Amino acid sequence: MTRLEALQEWVDDVTRLTRPDRVQWCDGSEGEARALQQAMFASGELIALNADTHPGCTLHRSDPGDVARVEHVTYICTADREDAGLNNHWMAPDEAHARMDALFEGCMEGRTLYVIPYCMGPIDSPLSRCGVELTDSAYVVANMRLMTRMGGAALARIEREGRFVRGLHSIGDLDPERRYIMHFPEELSIKSFGSGYGGNALLGKKCHALRIASHQARDEGWLAEHMLIVGVENPQGETHYIAAAFPSQCGKTNLAMLIPPESYPGWKIWTVGDDICWMRPGEDGRLWAINPEAGFFGVAPGTGPDTNPNALAMLDRDAIFTNVGVTADNQPWWEGKGDGLEPALNWKGEPYGPDTAPAAHPNSRFTVSISRCPSYTEAAEAPQGVPISAIVFGGRRAGLMPLVLQAGSWRHGVLLGAGMASETTAAATGKVGVVRRDPMAMKPFCGYNYGDYWQHWLNIGDGLSSPPEVFHVNWFRKDDEGRFLWPGFGENMRVLDWVLRRCLGDTGVVESAVGGLPEPGDIDVDGLDLAPGAMDALTAVDVEGWRRELSEIDAYLRTYGERTPQGLLDELARVRDGL
Ligand code: GTP
Ligand code: SPV
Ligand code: MN
């Protein structure tokens, strides 16, 4: 129940359409969470894990056909098709509503409709935005409770502001043929049917905080991005914040909570966010960022003591695991966990063996509150956000792209972002390992025409007197035998160090046509076991390769026709001439 008429009317309308047995308004309390958990244990939707080794931890096994985002049935429904752009699937709003309402009709019979008021961002921040998700999935409620500020305080803000994003979700019958994720950015609403998977079902995350928010941000003069936010504190106690955009499963969670190598005594890493970043120009001419989320929905495989010890440390209590394996004594298990244990059951609950590997689905995930992260910082709660010194773009590229490249200007930085490409991963259904264009790591998440989006990025820079420096990194370069050239993970600190020294003007740079590169020896490789010649390969410019790359980027940018900003094409021409 609410005193906000518009909200009550919408809940009543949805109740009439979907016909649930009961409606439950969620308050986000402990008691509510415990009762829901008990109900899910009873229904089998959730399984309790080993309470001695993992108190409060649970496992959810999803439908085997519902394990990732589904980009081919994700739509942006704007009145004008052009506004959605080639980067999105489009459907006319009327048609989309009709199709979705037909699916939702009576779909909650025998089920409970949960009303989830949530706030994306600190509850008292002017940068935060609220929404209400209506769902028939208790698993969604449990996840939203960790991922957002959910319940009474959010509802109070919604009632005060009167404006909120409306998200309607049902798992339906999990039939992939009857699965759609529809966005109506002009109405601030979302309709999602037929999937219980994170990005499709936790509507505060990709649907609201990226697709709807990016559209809203363009109108209101800010940015909603697929970026981590990390603070780097030097031994003098000064902290600088970096925002970094890598595509799905390309290292954001890992970079956001890395542990510096031994050669960095006195340095500290502070985690503000690992997936989404909302940034606004401040009165001081800098960009200020908040993490709209309150938890992590992180990739489990590969999370081990050598790669991401901070993540491992937060996963031993009060976490929800989705589609991981379990050991004989019911501990969660995944490839790369490095605990010396053996899986007994795979993610489908089948006895584990060579024929039923891998134990964990490649897109298996953990959900956990950000406050459990050892490198969590209270700065994540600051209403004004944190000032951003550097923006870093990066992708999964076996060849060409160097370890790190610095843009010569904001405009060049926007080109580096718009020219991004990366190998596809298990985060979305479809082929894995195919290089595709993924500007700013937003290909699946930009809620409007990419051409307009790049122009918006250029405009934001024009309004900043102290814009962040912009960089491009690549942790995933391989040698001819397919081995990674760079050790990655905690060692990425060495690159962040160079990035910050460049921001402060404390070190030089080797200028090249495609961007600034580290001077030989300027990236500290003390204690690293690099292959001979690795550093040369990682910092070289392959002129022929870059010619081909730039001509591909040119052709790609031009597919957006009249919406491609002239400023971006001019910048590209400048770089090509320089080569
Ligand atoms: P989403 O949650 O899908 O947006 O992903 P993310 O960008 O947060 O990716 P995440 O940090 O979870 O990493 C995805 C995979 O890449 C994991 O299996 C990691 O182990 C691996 N990975 C992360 N950082 C590095 C790195 O520096 N080098 C290498 N080789 N692999 C990495
Ligand atoms: C991603 O795919 O980029 C994720 C996971 O962060 S999901 O929230 O499911 O989109
Ligand atoms: Mn993501």
XYZ file of C-alpha atoms and ligand atoms in Angstrom:
622
model
C 0.000 0.000 0.000
C 1.149 3.495 -0.762
C -0.221 7.010 -0.563
C 1.215 7.748 -4.003
C -1.840 7.390 -6.214
C 0.047 6.811 -9.467
C 1.943 3.898 -7.900
C -1.128 2.353 -6.263
C -3.104 2.591 -9.521
C -0.319 0.946 -11.495
C -0.025 -1.914 -8.974
C -3.828 -2.348 -9.111
C -3.806 -2.372 -12.928
C -1.038 -4.975 -13.034
C -2.858 -7.063 -10.408
C -5.989 -7.076 -12.579
C -3.953 -8.086 -15.629
C -1.730 -10.786 -14.095
C -4.215 -12.120 -11.444
C -1.760 -13.142 -8.652
C -3.142 -14.965 -5.590
C -1.674 -12.291 -3.373
C 0.260 -9.027 -3.473
C 3.187 -8.425 -1.116
C 4.760 -4.995 -0.606
C 8.435 -5.568 0.232
C 9.976 -3.531 3.061
C 13.506 -4.910 2.723
C 13.608 -6.083 6.355
C 15.570 -9.015 7.780
C 12.374 -10.775 8.788
C 10.926 -10.490 5.309
C 14.147 -11.843 3.785
C 14.197 -14.806 6.166
C 10.567 -15.696 5.499
C 11.127 -15.513 1.736
C 14.210 -17.707 2.040
C 12.254 -20.338 3.971
C 9.539 -20.315 1.316
C 12.173 -20.782 -1.410
C 13.816 -23.662 0.468
C 10.387 -25.295 0.633
C 9.730 -24.815 -3.095
C 13.253 -25.916 -4.082
C 13.966 -22.569 -5.756
C 16.823 -22.104 -3.326
C 19.132 -24.624 -1.644
C 20.922 -23.970 1.641
C 24.714 -24.426 1.398
C 27.102 -25.708 4.088
C 26.249 -23.566 7.132
C 29.624 -24.174 8.806
C 31.834 -23.103 5.915
C 29.334 -20.712 4.247
C 26.815 -19.388 6.768
C 23.841 -17.659 5.173
C 24.854 -18.769 1.653
C 22.378 -20.293 -0.775
C 22.351 -21.841 -4.243
C 19.875 -21.288 -7.051
C 19.867 -23.621 -10.051
C 18.173 -21.855 -12.926
C 16.398 -23.465 -15.828
C 19.284 -24.746 -18.027
C 17.928 -22.682 -20.913
C 17.900 -19.482 -18.877
C 21.482 -18.724 -17.889
C 22.442 -15.434 -19.571
C 21.232 -12.177 -21.101
C 19.274 -12.539 -24.325
C 20.266 -9.689 -26.614
C 18.264 -10.967 -29.609
C 14.961 -10.465 -27.753
C 15.905 -7.241 -25.957
C 14.162 -4.207 -27.433
C 14.168 -0.429 -27.180
C 10.656 0.814 -27.963
C 10.766 4.485 -28.934
C 8.133 6.307 -30.972
C 10.694 6.967 -33.729
C 12.676 3.900 -34.819
C 15.719 6.075 -35.572
C 15.971 7.047 -31.908
C 16.700 3.434 -30.937
C 19.429 3.199 -33.574
C 21.076 0.272 -35.337
C 22.630 -0.738 -32.035
C 19.224 -1.834 -30.707
C 16.326 -4.040 -31.731
C 13.258 -1.841 -32.044
C 9.527 -2.327 -31.804
C 6.784 0.311 -31.913
C 5.615 1.009 -28.328
C 1.944 0.136 -29.041
C 2.849 -3.167 -30.612
C 5.320 -3.999 -27.837
C 2.782 -3.221 -25.094
C 0.129 -5.339 -26.831
C 2.512 -8.265 -27.197
C 3.701 -8.064 -23.604
C 0.273 -7.532 -22.065
C -0.956 -10.655 -23.870
C 1.888 -12.621 -22.247
C 1.271 -11.087 -18.814
C -2.475 -11.777 -18.899
C -3.212 -14.146 -15.994
C 0.450 -15.213 -15.783
C 0.626 -14.844 -11.990
C -2.324 -17.085 -11.139
C -1.318 -19.183 -8.133
C 1.684 -16.937 -7.514
C 2.573 -13.932 -5.364
C 3.130 -10.517 -6.887
C 5.975 -8.791 -5.049
C 6.168 -4.988 -5.090
C 9.816 -3.911 -4.787
C 10.489 -0.187 -4.282
C 14.196 0.463 -4.838
C 16.659 3.306 -5.073
C 19.623 3.206 -7.459
C 22.390 5.098 -5.664
C 22.774 6.441 -2.116
C 19.312 7.126 -0.732
C 20.103 10.818 -0.083
C 22.000 11.513 -3.316
C 20.633 13.949 -5.893
C 22.243 11.717 -8.544
C 20.203 8.665 -7.472
C 17.008 7.532 -9.211
C 14.218 5.292 -7.964
C 12.113 2.564 -9.436
C 9.545 -0.056 -8.517
C 9.804 -3.608 -9.783
C 6.731 -5.838 -9.804
C 7.733 -9.498 -10.042
C 6.434 -12.991 -9.327
C 9.921 -14.299 -8.484
C 11.043 -14.556 -4.848
C 14.593 -15.138 -6.147
C 14.419 -11.720 -7.820
C 13.322 -10.145 -4.515
C 16.247 -11.762 -2.665
C 18.712 -10.519 -5.310
C 17.235 -7.010 -5.510
C 17.599 -6.761 -1.741
C 21.369 -7.215 -2.086
C 21.808 -5.292 -5.356
C 19.790 -2.130 -4.550
C 18.624 -0.007 -1.626
C 15.270 -1.743 -1.411
C 12.235 -1.157 0.806
C 10.874 1.543 3.080
C 13.423 4.319 2.528
C 13.166 3.934 -1.249
C 9.360 4.017 -1.077
C 9.491 7.189 1.015
C 11.677 8.873 -1.607
C 9.402 7.683 -4.400
C 6.350 9.072 -2.594
C 8.159 12.383 -2.094
C 9.353 12.685 -5.708
C 6.354 11.106 -7.444
C 8.624 9.964 -10.292
C 9.895 6.411 -10.636
C 10.773 3.817 -13.269
C 8.098 1.142 -13.644
C 9.437 -2.372 -14.120
C 7.104 -5.297 -14.639
C 8.599 -8.786 -14.585
C 7.329 -12.348 -14.690
C 9.302 -15.532 -15.117
C 6.306 -16.799 -17.111
C 6.882 -20.385 -18.180
C 10.602 -19.855 -19.023
C 9.862 -20.716 -22.652
C 12.670 -19.102 -24.701
C 10.145 -18.555 -27.506
C 8.020 -16.440 -25.161
C 10.839 -14.333 -23.729
C 11.174 -10.565 -24.256
C 12.958 -7.754 -22.474
C 11.222 -4.528 -23.557
C 12.215 -0.975 -22.682
C 10.093 2.141 -23.069
C 12.584 4.925 -22.261
C 10.113 7.671 -23.202
C 7.683 6.312 -20.553
C 10.371 5.308 -18.040
C 9.075 1.745 -18.081
C 10.267 -1.832 -18.591
C 8.425 -5.086 -19.300
C 10.361 -8.336 -18.977
C 8.832 -11.778 -19.470
C 10.052 -15.359 -19.508
C 13.476 -15.221 -17.830
C 14.694 -15.300 -14.230
C 18.343 -14.551 -15.111
C 20.044 -11.503 -13.542
C 20.365 -9.039 -16.382
C 16.924 -9.976 -17.705
C 15.087 -10.065 -14.382
C 16.795 -7.777 -11.827
C 15.307 -4.760 -13.538
C 17.192 -2.168 -11.473
C 20.465 -3.281 -13.055
C 20.940 -3.311 -16.837
C 17.333 -2.436 -17.761
C 16.967 0.601 -15.489
C 20.477 1.724 -14.508
C 21.834 1.449 -18.060
C 19.185 1.310 -20.804
C 16.554 3.614 -19.302
C 19.103 5.716 -17.402
C 21.364 6.312 -20.428
C 18.368 7.734 -22.286
C 17.392 9.884 -19.308
C 21.021 10.957 -18.804
C 21.222 12.275 -22.365
C 18.182 14.492 -21.742
C 19.467 15.654 -18.354
C 23.174 16.146 -19.145
C 24.856 13.205 -17.397
C 26.229 9.754 -18.276
C 25.057 6.239 -17.326
C 27.876 3.816 -18.113
C 28.922 0.143 -17.904
C 31.897 1.021 -15.695
C 33.555 0.058 -12.452
C 34.686 2.815 -10.073
C 37.902 2.281 -8.120
C 39.915 4.480 -5.772
C 43.721 4.218 -5.786
C 45.393 5.502 -2.599
C 49.128 6.205 -2.721
C 51.465 5.855 0.275
C 51.027 9.605 0.930
C 47.334 8.945 1.582
C 45.956 10.665 -1.535
C 43.163 8.824 -3.342
C 42.356 9.229 -7.035
C 39.315 7.619 -8.642
C 39.224 5.800 -11.966
C 36.126 4.714 -13.918
C 36.664 1.852 -16.368
C 34.409 0.391 -19.062
C 35.077 -3.215 -20.118
C 32.444 -5.406 -21.802
C 30.661 -8.167 -19.870
C 33.047 -10.756 -18.399
C 36.093 -8.668 -19.298
C 37.471 -7.854 -15.869
C 35.546 -5.018 -14.161
C 34.864 -6.849 -10.882
C 38.481 -8.012 -10.753
C 39.984 -4.573 -11.386
C 37.603 -2.894 -8.929
C 38.976 -4.903 -5.980
C 42.512 -5.873 -7.001
C 45.226 -6.377 -4.410
C 48.405 -4.449 -5.327
C 51.552 -6.560 -5.840
C 54.320 -6.633 -3.257
C 56.286 -4.009 -5.171
C 53.552 -1.497 -4.194
C 53.914 -1.278 -0.412
C 51.613 1.304 1.158
C 49.243 1.476 -1.829
C 45.546 0.732 -1.257
C 42.675 -0.035 -3.588
C 39.152 1.122 -2.667
C 36.092 -0.355 -4.348
C 33.223 2.023 -5.133
C 31.495 -0.089 -7.796
C 32.100 -2.997 -10.185
C 29.571 -2.692 -13.015
C 27.637 0.562 -13.369
C 28.632 4.198 -13.002
C 26.499 7.333 -13.158
C 28.559 10.478 -13.762
C 27.632 14.145 -13.742
C 29.681 17.305 -14.371
C 30.273 19.058 -11.050
C 30.427 22.784 -10.381
C 34.211 22.436 -10.241
C 34.308 21.329 -13.899
C 35.203 17.736 -13.032
C 33.107 14.581 -13.509
C 31.593 13.153 -10.317
C 30.457 9.535 -10.138
C 28.218 7.317 -8.035
C 27.693 3.582 -8.104
C 23.911 3.153 -8.421
C 24.145 -0.406 -7.107
C 24.496 -1.751 -3.563
C 25.870 -5.206 -4.387
C 27.783 -7.340 -6.859
C 26.332 -9.805 -9.353
C 29.739 -11.204 -10.209
C 31.172 -13.933 -12.417
C 32.104 -16.999 -10.311
C 34.458 -18.992 -12.618
C 38.036 -17.798 -12.367
C 37.493 -16.211 -8.931
C 40.349 -17.700 -6.880
C 43.029 -16.911 -4.304
C 45.565 -15.874 -6.960
C 43.163 -13.891 -9.148
C 40.660 -12.179 -6.845
C 41.236 -12.895 -3.129
C 39.005 -9.985 -2.076
C 36.025 -11.502 -3.908
C 36.727 -14.901 -2.401
C 36.816 -13.356 1.085
C 33.339 -11.875 0.731
C 31.782 -15.078 -0.600
C 31.976 -17.141 2.578
C 28.756 -15.754 4.046
C 25.373 -14.254 3.057
C 25.883 -14.733 -0.687
C 23.499 -16.173 -3.271
C 25.176 -18.423 -5.831
C 23.524 -19.095 -9.170
C 24.474 -22.096 -11.327
C 27.716 -23.099 -9.574
C 28.631 -26.694 -8.677
C 28.744 -28.089 -5.134
C 31.206 -30.298 -3.242
C 30.228 -33.493 -1.416
C 29.828 -31.465 1.798
C 27.665 -28.889 0.036
C 30.133 -26.049 -0.425
C 29.842 -23.902 -3.572
C 32.428 -24.804 -6.216
C 33.560 -23.448 -9.563
C 36.457 -23.792 -11.955
C 39.390 -21.703 -10.706
C 38.160 -21.521 -7.093
C 41.485 -23.005 -6.029
C 40.281 -24.516 -2.741
C 41.724 -27.978 -3.457
C 38.245 -29.513 -3.225
C 36.444 -31.585 -5.866
C 32.955 -30.907 -7.175
C 30.355 -33.596 -6.498
C 27.466 -32.105 -8.488
C 27.537 -29.792 -11.473
C 25.400 -26.657 -11.894
C 22.434 -28.721 -13.078
C 22.637 -30.921 -9.968
C 24.020 -33.896 -11.946
C 26.864 -36.067 -10.570
C 30.083 -34.408 -11.743
C 32.332 -36.227 -14.198
C 34.115 -35.752 -17.526
C 30.780 -35.886 -19.336
C 29.065 -33.398 -17.065
C 31.837 -30.762 -16.903
C 32.207 -27.897 -16.317
C 30.945 -28.001 -12.750
C 29.945 -24.351 -12.812
C 28.205 -22.782 -15.798
C 30.637 -20.361 -17.532
C 28.209 -17.549 -16.664
C 27.510 -18.720 -13.099
C 27.307 -15.804 -10.697
C 27.403 -14.720 -7.067
C 25.221 -12.029 -5.518
C 26.595 -10.301 -2.432
C 26.304 -6.957 -0.682
C 29.078 -4.493 -1.573
C 29.600 -3.846 2.152
C 31.072 -7.357 2.475
C 33.970 -6.483 0.174
C 37.249 -6.062 2.112
C 38.163 -3.080 -0.108
C 34.738 -1.415 0.200
C 34.920 2.305 0.970
C 32.389 4.608 2.600
C 33.054 6.917 -0.355
C 30.530 4.711 -2.174
C 27.865 6.333 0.023
C 28.874 9.941 -0.656
C 25.785 11.758 -1.999
C 27.899 13.926 -4.325
C 29.874 10.903 -5.573
C 33.626 10.752 -6.147
C 35.656 12.891 -8.587
C 36.955 10.941 -11.583
C 40.600 11.500 -12.601
C 40.753 8.927 -15.416
C 38.366 7.062 -17.686
C 39.702 3.737 -18.953
C 38.244 1.741 -21.839
C 39.255 -1.839 -22.534
C 38.329 -5.026 -24.303
C 39.310 -8.610 -24.864
C 41.640 -8.407 -27.867
C 44.143 -11.175 -28.641
C 45.995 -8.908 -31.073
C 46.804 -5.312 -32.018
C 45.567 -3.321 -29.016
C 48.506 -2.453 -26.729
C 48.570 -2.912 -22.966
C 47.790 0.768 -22.486
C 47.225 3.810 -24.686
C 46.505 7.390 -23.650
C 44.187 9.651 -25.626
C 45.593 13.042 -26.559
C 42.332 14.837 -25.770
C 38.745 14.202 -24.659
C 37.704 13.983 -28.313
C 40.372 11.393 -29.014
C 39.208 9.567 -25.889
C 35.660 9.429 -27.204
C 37.058 7.931 -30.420
C 39.002 5.304 -28.442
C 35.746 4.396 -26.672
C 33.617 4.436 -29.810
C 36.221 2.307 -31.632
C 36.231 -0.437 -28.984
C 35.831 -4.068 -29.951
C 35.941 -7.202 -27.826
C 35.478 -10.962 -27.976
C 31.968 -12.067 -26.992
C 31.619 -13.980 -23.697
C 29.181 -16.301 -21.918
C 27.397 -13.324 -20.307
C 24.976 -13.313 -23.256
C 23.554 -16.243 -25.234
C 25.223 -16.846 -28.610
C 28.712 -17.629 -29.824
C 31.643 -16.968 -27.476
C 34.986 -15.556 -28.647
C 33.801 -13.605 -31.688
C 35.283 -10.086 -31.927
C 32.510 -7.515 -32.257
C 32.257 -3.755 -32.042
C 31.292 -2.783 -28.507
C 31.616 1.011 -28.146
C 32.175 2.088 -24.538
C 31.223 -1.536 -23.538
C 27.622 -0.376 -24.029
C 26.551 -2.330 -27.144
C 23.931 -4.342 -25.218
C 23.024 -1.488 -22.870
C 22.820 1.875 -24.664
C 19.125 2.822 -24.583
C 19.258 5.060 -27.663
C 20.958 5.621 -31.008
C 24.746 5.200 -30.708
C 25.283 8.190 -33.003
C 23.428 10.449 -30.559
C 25.262 8.796 -27.678
C 28.709 9.636 -29.098
C 27.568 13.215 -29.676
C 26.406 13.321 -26.061
C 29.860 12.159 -24.925
C 31.464 14.935 -27.002
C 29.052 17.484 -25.508
C 29.783 16.366 -21.942
C 33.504 16.943 -22.563
C 32.823 20.433 -23.916
C 31.223 21.314 -20.589
C 34.142 20.147 -18.422
C 36.968 22.533 -17.499
C 38.920 19.625 -15.928
C 37.912 16.525 -17.894
C 39.359 13.151 -16.870
C 42.275 11.827 -18.920
C 41.125 8.960 -21.160
C 42.960 5.649 -21.725
C 42.499 2.285 -23.449
C 43.862 -0.925 -21.911
C 44.022 -4.567 -22.970
C 44.773 -7.298 -20.420
C 44.056 -10.032 -22.964
C 46.847 -9.849 -25.599
C 48.045 -13.335 -26.573
C 51.200 -14.765 -28.126
C 51.224 -17.107 -31.145
C 50.577 -20.091 -28.872
C 47.492 -18.486 -27.364
C 49.066 -17.642 -24.002
C 48.309 -14.313 -22.313
C 51.246 -11.895 -22.666
C 50.312 -9.958 -19.539
C 49.713 -11.597 -16.120
C 46.674 -9.432 -15.364
C 44.644 -9.325 -12.130
C 46.628 -7.718 -9.248
C 49.475 -6.903 -11.634
C 47.131 -4.512 -13.465
C 48.015 -2.153 -10.596
C 51.217 -1.417 -12.529
C 49.159 -0.004 -15.377
C 46.865 1.966 -13.041
C 50.006 3.453 -11.513
C 51.162 4.670 -14.949
C 47.670 5.963 -15.722
C 47.630 8.061 -12.545
C 51.167 9.326 -13.026
C 50.063 10.490 -16.481
C 47.017 12.206 -14.974
C 49.227 14.064 -12.512
C 51.801 14.892 -15.195
C 54.463 12.988 -13.227
C 55.890 10.998 -16.123
C 56.575 11.225 -19.835
C 54.975 9.496 -22.776
C 55.914 8.141 -26.188
C 53.638 9.933 -28.618
C 52.299 7.873 -31.507
C 49.612 8.547 -34.089
C 47.170 6.265 -32.277
C 47.887 7.602 -28.773
C 50.439 7.934 -25.998
C 52.425 4.858 -24.956
C 54.613 4.233 -21.892
C 58.283 5.046 -22.253
C 60.477 1.913 -22.182
C 60.903 0.817 -18.565
C 58.272 3.242 -17.280
C 55.798 0.481 -16.441
C 57.311 -1.217 -13.436
C 57.742 -4.943 -14.230
C 59.835 -5.722 -11.164
C 59.120 -9.288 -9.999
C 57.087 -10.246 -13.088
C 57.826 -13.397 -15.035
C 57.167 -11.973 -18.508
C 58.077 -13.882 -21.684
C 61.085 -12.407 -23.532
C 59.943 -9.515 -25.711
C 56.476 -9.447 -24.122
C 56.713 -5.818 -23.030
C 57.883 -4.729 -26.502
C 54.941 -6.543 -28.087
C 52.555 -5.026 -25.544
C 53.669 -1.475 -26.280
C 54.250 -1.642 -30.040
C 52.158 0.037 -32.752
C 51.534 -2.270 -35.715
C 50.986 0.368 -38.380
C 49.462 -1.955 -40.988
C 47.183 -3.534 -38.390
C 46.076 -0.110 -37.179
C 45.343 1.029 -40.763
C 42.955 -1.899 -41.130
C 41.471 -1.294 -37.678
C 40.863 2.398 -38.331
C 39.251 1.715 -41.659
C 36.946 -0.824 -39.981
C 36.101 1.708 -37.268
C 35.416 4.316 -39.940
C 33.027 1.997 -41.782
C 31.351 1.037 -38.515
C 30.858 4.615 -37.301
C 29.363 5.568 -40.664
C 26.673 2.865 -40.406
C 24.950 5.318 -38.037
C 24.517 7.659 -41.005
C 23.497 11.220 -40.261
C 23.585 10.543 -36.542
C 27.359 9.872 -36.546
C 28.935 13.024 -35.080
C 31.096 14.911 -37.578
C 33.478 15.642 -34.707
C 34.165 11.940 -34.302
C 34.765 11.406 -38.036
C 37.103 14.413 -38.086
C 39.023 12.968 -35.153
C 39.315 9.621 -36.911
C 40.584 11.354 -40.063
C 43.197 13.152 -37.968
C 44.451 9.861 -36.477
C 44.518 8.158 -39.895
C 46.501 11.028 -41.396
C 48.950 10.750 -38.520
C 49.568 7.085 -39.317
P 30.287 -8.577 -15.951
O 29.820 -8.816 -14.537
O 29.806 -9.611 -16.910
O 29.998 -7.193 -16.437
O 31.870 -8.843 -15.974
P 33.189 -8.108 -15.445
O 33.668 -7.126 -16.456
O 33.002 -7.618 -14.047
O 34.265 -9.298 -15.475
P 35.011 -10.066 -14.289
O 35.897 -9.165 -13.482
O 34.029 -10.859 -13.540
O 35.969 -11.038 -15.123
C 35.470 -11.956 -16.070
C 36.468 -13.046 -16.333
O 37.689 -12.497 -16.807
C 36.789 -13.848 -15.083
O 36.807 -15.221 -15.379
C 38.146 -13.351 -14.688
O 38.887 -14.337 -14.031
C 38.780 -12.945 -16.019
N 39.717 -11.801 -15.837
C 39.501 -10.685 -15.106
N 40.587 -9.865 -15.105
C 41.525 -10.492 -15.854
C 42.870 -10.157 -16.225
O 43.426 -9.117 -15.860
N 43.510 -11.048 -17.038
C 42.933 -12.204 -17.452
N 43.634 -13.022 -18.237
N 41.664 -12.563 -17.119
C 40.973 -11.717 -16.331
C 26.797 -8.326 -17.680
O 26.393 -9.232 -18.447
O 27.419 -7.329 -18.088
C 26.557 -8.432 -16.221
C 25.682 -9.489 -15.739
O 27.049 -7.614 -15.460
S 24.008 -9.044 -15.964
O 23.584 -8.222 -14.838
O 23.246 -10.281 -15.990
O 23.832 -8.293 -17.182
Mn 28.100 -5.982 -16.571
